Coordinates of N, CA and C in Angstrom, one line a residue:
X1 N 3.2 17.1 4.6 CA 2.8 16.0 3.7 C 3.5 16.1 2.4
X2 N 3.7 15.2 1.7 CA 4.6 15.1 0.6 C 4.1 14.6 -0.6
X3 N 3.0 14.2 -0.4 CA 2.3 13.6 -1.5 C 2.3 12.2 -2.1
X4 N 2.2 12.4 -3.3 CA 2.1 10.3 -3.8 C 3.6 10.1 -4.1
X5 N 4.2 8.9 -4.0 CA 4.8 8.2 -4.8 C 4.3 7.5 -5.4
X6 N 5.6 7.2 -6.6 CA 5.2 5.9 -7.6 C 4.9 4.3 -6.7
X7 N 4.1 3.7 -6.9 CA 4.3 2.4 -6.1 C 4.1 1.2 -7.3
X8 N 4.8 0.1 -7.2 CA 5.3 -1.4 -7.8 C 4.5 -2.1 -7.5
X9 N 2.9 -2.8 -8.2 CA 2.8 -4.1 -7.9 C 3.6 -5.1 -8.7
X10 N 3.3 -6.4 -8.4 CA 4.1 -7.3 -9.0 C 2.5 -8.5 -9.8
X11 N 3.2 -9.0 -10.6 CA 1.9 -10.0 -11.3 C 2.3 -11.3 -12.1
X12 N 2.4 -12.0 -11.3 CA 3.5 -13.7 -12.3 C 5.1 -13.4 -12.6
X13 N 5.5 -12.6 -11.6 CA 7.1 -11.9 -11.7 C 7.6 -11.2 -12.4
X14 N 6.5 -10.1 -13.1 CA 6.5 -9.2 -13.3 C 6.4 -8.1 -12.5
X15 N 7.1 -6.4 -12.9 CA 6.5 -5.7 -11.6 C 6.1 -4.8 -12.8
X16 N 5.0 -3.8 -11.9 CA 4.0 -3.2 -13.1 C 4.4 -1.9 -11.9
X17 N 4.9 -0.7 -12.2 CA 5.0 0.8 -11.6 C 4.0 1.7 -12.3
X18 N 3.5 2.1 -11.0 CA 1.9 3.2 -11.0 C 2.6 5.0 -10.4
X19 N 2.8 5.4 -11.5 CA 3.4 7.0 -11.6 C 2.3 7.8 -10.3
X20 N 3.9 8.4 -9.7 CA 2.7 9.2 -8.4 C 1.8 10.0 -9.3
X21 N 1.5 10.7 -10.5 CA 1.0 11.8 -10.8 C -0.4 11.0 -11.5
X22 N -0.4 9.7 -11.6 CA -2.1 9.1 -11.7 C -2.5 8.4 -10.2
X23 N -1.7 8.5 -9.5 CA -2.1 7.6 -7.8 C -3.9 8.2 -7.5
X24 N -3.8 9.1 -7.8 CA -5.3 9.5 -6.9 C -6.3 9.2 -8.2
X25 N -6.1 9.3 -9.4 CA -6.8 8.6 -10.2 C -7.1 6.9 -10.2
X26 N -6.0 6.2 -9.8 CA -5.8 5.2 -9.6 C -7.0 4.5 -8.1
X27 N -6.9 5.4 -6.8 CA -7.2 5.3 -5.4 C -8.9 5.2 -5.7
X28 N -9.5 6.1 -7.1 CA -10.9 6.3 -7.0 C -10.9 4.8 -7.8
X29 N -10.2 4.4 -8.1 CA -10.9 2.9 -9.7 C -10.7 1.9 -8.5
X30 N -10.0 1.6 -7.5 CA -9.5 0.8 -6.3 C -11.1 1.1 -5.3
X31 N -11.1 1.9 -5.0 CA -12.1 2.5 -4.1 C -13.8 2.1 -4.9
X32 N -14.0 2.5 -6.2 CA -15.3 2.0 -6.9 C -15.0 0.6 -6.7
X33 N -14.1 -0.5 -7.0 CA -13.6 -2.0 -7.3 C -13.9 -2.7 -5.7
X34 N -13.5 -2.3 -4.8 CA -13.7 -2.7 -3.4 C -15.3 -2.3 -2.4
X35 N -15.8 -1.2 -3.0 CA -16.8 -0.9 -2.1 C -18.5 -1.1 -3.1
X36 N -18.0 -1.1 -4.2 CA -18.9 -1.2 -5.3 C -20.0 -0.4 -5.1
X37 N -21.3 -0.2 -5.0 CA -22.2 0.2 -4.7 C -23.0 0.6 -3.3
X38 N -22.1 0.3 -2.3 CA -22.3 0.0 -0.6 C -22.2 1.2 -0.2
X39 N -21.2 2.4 -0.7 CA -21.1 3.8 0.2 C -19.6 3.1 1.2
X40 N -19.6 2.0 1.5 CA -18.4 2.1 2.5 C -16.9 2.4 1.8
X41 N -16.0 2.8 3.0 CA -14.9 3.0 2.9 C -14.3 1.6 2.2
X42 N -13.2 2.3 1.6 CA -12.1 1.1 0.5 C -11.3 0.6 1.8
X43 N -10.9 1.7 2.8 CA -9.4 1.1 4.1 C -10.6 0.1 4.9
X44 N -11.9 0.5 5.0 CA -12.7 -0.3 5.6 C -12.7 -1.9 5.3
X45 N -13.4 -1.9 3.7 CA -13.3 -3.4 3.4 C -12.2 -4.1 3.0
X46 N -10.7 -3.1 3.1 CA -9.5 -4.0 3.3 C -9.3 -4.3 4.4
X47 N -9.6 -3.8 5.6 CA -9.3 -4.3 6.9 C -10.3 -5.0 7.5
X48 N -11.4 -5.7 6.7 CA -12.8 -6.3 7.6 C -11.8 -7.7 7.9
X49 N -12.1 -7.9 9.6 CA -11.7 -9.1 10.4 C -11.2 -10.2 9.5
X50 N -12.3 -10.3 8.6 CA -12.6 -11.6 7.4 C -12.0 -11.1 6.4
X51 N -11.8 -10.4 6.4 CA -10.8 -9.7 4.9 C -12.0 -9.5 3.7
X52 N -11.3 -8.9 2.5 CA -12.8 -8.4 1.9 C -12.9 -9.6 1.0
X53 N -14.0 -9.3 -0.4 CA -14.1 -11.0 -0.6 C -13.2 -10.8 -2.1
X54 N -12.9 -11.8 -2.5 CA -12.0 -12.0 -3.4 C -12.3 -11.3 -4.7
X55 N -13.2 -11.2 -5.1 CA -14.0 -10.9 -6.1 C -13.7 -9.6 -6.4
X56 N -14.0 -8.7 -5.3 CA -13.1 -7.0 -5.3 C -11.7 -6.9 -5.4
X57 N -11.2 -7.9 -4.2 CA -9.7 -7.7 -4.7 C -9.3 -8.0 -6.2
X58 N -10.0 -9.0 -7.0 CA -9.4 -9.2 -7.9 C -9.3 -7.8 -9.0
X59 N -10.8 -7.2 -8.7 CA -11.2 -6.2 -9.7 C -10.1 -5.1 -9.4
X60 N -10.1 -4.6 -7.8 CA -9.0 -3.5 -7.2 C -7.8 -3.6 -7.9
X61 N -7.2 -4.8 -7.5 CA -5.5 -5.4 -8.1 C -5.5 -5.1 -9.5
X62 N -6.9 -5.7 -10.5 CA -6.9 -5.9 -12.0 C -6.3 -4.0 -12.3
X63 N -7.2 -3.4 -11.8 CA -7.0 -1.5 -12.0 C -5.8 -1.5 -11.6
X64 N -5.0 -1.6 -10.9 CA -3.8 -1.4 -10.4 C -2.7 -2.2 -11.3
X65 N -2.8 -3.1 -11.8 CA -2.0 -3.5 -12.6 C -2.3 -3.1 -13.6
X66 N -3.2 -2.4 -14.5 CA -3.6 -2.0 -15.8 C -2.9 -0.6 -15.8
X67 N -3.2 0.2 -14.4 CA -2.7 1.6 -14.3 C -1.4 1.4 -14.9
X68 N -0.4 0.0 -14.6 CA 0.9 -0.1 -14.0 C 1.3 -0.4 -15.7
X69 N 0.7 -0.7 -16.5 CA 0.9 -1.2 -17.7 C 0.6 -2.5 -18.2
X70 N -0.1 -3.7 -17.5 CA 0.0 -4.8 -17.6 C -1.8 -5.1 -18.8
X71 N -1.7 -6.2 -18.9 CA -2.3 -6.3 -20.2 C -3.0 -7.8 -19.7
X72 N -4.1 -7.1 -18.8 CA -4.3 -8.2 -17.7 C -5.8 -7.9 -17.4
X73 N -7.0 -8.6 -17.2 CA -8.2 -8.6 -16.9 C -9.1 -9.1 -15.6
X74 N -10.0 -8.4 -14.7 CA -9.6 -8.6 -13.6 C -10.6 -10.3 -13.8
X75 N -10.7 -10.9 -14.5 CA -11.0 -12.8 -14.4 C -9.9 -12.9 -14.5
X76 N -8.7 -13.1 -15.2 CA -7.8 -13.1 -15.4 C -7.0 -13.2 -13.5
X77 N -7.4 -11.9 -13.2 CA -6.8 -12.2 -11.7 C -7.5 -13.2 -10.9
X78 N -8.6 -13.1 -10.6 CA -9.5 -13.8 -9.8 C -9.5 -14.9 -10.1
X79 N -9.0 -15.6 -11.8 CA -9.2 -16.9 -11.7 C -7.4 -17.7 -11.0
X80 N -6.6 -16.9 -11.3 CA -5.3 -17.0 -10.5 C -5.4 -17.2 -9.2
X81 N -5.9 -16.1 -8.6 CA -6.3 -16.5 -6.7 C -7.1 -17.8 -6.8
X82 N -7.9 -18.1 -7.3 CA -8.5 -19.3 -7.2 C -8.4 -20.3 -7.8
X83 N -7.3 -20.7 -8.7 CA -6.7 -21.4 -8.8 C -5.2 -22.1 -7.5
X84 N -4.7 -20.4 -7.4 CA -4.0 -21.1 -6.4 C -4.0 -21.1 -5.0
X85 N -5.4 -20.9 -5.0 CA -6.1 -21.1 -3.3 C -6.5 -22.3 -3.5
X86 N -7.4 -23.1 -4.4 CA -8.1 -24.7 -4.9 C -6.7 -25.5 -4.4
X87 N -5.2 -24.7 -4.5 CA -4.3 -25.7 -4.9 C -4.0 -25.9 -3.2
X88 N -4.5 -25.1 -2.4 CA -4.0 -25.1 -0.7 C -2.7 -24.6 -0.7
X89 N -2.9 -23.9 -1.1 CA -0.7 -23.6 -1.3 C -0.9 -22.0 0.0
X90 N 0.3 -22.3 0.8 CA 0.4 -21.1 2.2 C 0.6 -20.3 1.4
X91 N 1.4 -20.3 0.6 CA 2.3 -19.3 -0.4 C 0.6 -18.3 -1.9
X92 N -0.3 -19.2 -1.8 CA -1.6 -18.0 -2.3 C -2.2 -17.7 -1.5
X93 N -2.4 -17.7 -0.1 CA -2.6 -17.2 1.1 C -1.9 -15.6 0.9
X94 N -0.6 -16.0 1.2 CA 0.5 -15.1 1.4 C 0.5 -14.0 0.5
X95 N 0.5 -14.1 -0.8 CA -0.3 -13.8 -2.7 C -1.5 -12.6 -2.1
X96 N -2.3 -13.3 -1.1 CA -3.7 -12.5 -1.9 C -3.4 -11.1 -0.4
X97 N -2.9 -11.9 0.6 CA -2.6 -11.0 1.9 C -1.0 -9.6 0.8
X98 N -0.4 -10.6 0.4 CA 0.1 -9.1 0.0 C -0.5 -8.3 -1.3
X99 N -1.8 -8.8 -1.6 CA -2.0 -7.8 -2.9 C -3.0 -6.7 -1.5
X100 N -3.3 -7.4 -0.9 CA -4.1 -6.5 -0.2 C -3.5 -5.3 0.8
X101 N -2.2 -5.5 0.7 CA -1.4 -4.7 1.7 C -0.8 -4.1 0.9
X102 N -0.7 -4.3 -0.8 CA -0.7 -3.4 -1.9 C -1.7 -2.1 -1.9
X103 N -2.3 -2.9 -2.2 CA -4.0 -1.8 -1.9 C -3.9 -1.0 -1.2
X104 N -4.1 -1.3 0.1 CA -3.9 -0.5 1.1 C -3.1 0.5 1.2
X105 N -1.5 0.2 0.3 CA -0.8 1.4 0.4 C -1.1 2.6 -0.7
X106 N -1.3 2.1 -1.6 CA -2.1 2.6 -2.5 C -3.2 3.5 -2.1
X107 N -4.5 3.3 -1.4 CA -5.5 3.7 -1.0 C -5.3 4.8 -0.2
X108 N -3.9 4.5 0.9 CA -3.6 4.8 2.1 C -2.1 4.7 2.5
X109 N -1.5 5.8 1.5 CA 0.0 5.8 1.9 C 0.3 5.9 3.3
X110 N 0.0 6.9 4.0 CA 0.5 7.1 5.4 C 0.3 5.4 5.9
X111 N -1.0 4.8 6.0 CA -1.4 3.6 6.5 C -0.7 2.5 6.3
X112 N -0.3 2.4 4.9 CA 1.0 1.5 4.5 C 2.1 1.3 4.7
X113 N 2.4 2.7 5.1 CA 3.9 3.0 5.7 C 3.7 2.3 6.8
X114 N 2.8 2.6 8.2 CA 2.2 2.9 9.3 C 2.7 1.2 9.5
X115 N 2.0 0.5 8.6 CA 1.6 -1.1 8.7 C 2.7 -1.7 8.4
X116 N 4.0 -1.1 7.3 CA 4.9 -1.6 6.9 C 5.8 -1.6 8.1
X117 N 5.7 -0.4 8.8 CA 7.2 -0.1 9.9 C 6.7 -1.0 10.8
X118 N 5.2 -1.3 11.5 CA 4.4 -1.8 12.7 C 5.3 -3.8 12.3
X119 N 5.1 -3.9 11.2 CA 5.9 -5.4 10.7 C 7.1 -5.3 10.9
X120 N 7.6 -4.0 10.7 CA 9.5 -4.5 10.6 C 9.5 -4.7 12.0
X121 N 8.7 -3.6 13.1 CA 9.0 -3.3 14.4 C 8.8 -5.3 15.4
X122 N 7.7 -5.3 14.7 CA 7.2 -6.8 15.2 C 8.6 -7.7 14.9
X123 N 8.9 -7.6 13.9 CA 9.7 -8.7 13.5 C 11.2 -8.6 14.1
X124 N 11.2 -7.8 14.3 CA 12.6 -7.9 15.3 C 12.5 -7.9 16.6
X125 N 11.4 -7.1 17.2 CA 11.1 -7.6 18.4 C 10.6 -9.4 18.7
X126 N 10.1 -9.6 18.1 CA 10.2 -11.3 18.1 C 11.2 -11.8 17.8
X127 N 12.4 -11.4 16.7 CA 13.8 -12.2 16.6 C 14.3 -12.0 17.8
X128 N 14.1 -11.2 18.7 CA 14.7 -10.5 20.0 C 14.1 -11.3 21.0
X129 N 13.0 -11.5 21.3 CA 12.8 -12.8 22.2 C 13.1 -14.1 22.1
X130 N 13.3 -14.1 20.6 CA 13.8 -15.9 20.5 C 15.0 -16.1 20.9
X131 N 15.8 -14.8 20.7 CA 17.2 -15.1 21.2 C 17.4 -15.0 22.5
X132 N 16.3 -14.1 23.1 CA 16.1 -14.5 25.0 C 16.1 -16.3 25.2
X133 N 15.0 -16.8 24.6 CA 14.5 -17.8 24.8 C 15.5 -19.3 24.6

């Protein structure tokens, strides 16, 4: 095992870098932010069927972007996703699914990786059938 790297979220095209040597400081503020008072797992309520509810993600993301430098409050996030979720846009769909696969790598480097390679592998095996097709 090798330990943390640094990881990049991004926030209105900005990117905000979180130093591997606060990551596990960082994984406990993500882990309080997502499970709040419940006892359950953080990989838990990022992977519930239904996805977890906005409300955490905003708080999880807000810590992660503050770790990162950003000068950002988690209303501030949450009123963003729900602004541009009101607006039906695929593209804040897309927004909140990758803040959450942010998280996750964060939470759960190995799992991130795990999830990143499982997409590339998907994605070319389906460019690979289309071109059967």
């Amino acid at each position: 095992m090798h330990g943390f790297e640094d990881v990049t979220v991004s926030w209105k095209g900005d990117d905000y870098t979180i130093p591997a040597n606060r990551q596990l400081m960082l994984v406990a503020k993500i882990e309080d932010a997502l499970a709040g008072g419940t006892g359950q797992q953080a990989i838990s309520v990022l992977l519930r069927p239904e996805g977890p509810p906005y409300a955490r993600v905003a708080m999880a993301f807000g810590a992660a972007l503050r770790f990162g430098g950003a000068n950002v409050t988690d209303d501030d996030v949450y009123l963003s996703m729900m602004t541009e979720l009101s607006e039906d846009r695929a593209e804040a769909v897309i927004a909140v699914q990758a803040s959450i696969m942010a998280l996750l790598t964060i939470v759960s480097p190995p799992m991130g990786k795990a999830l990143a390679g499982y997409a590339e592998k998907k994605t070319v095996i389906d460019q690979t059938e289309q071109a059967k097709g």
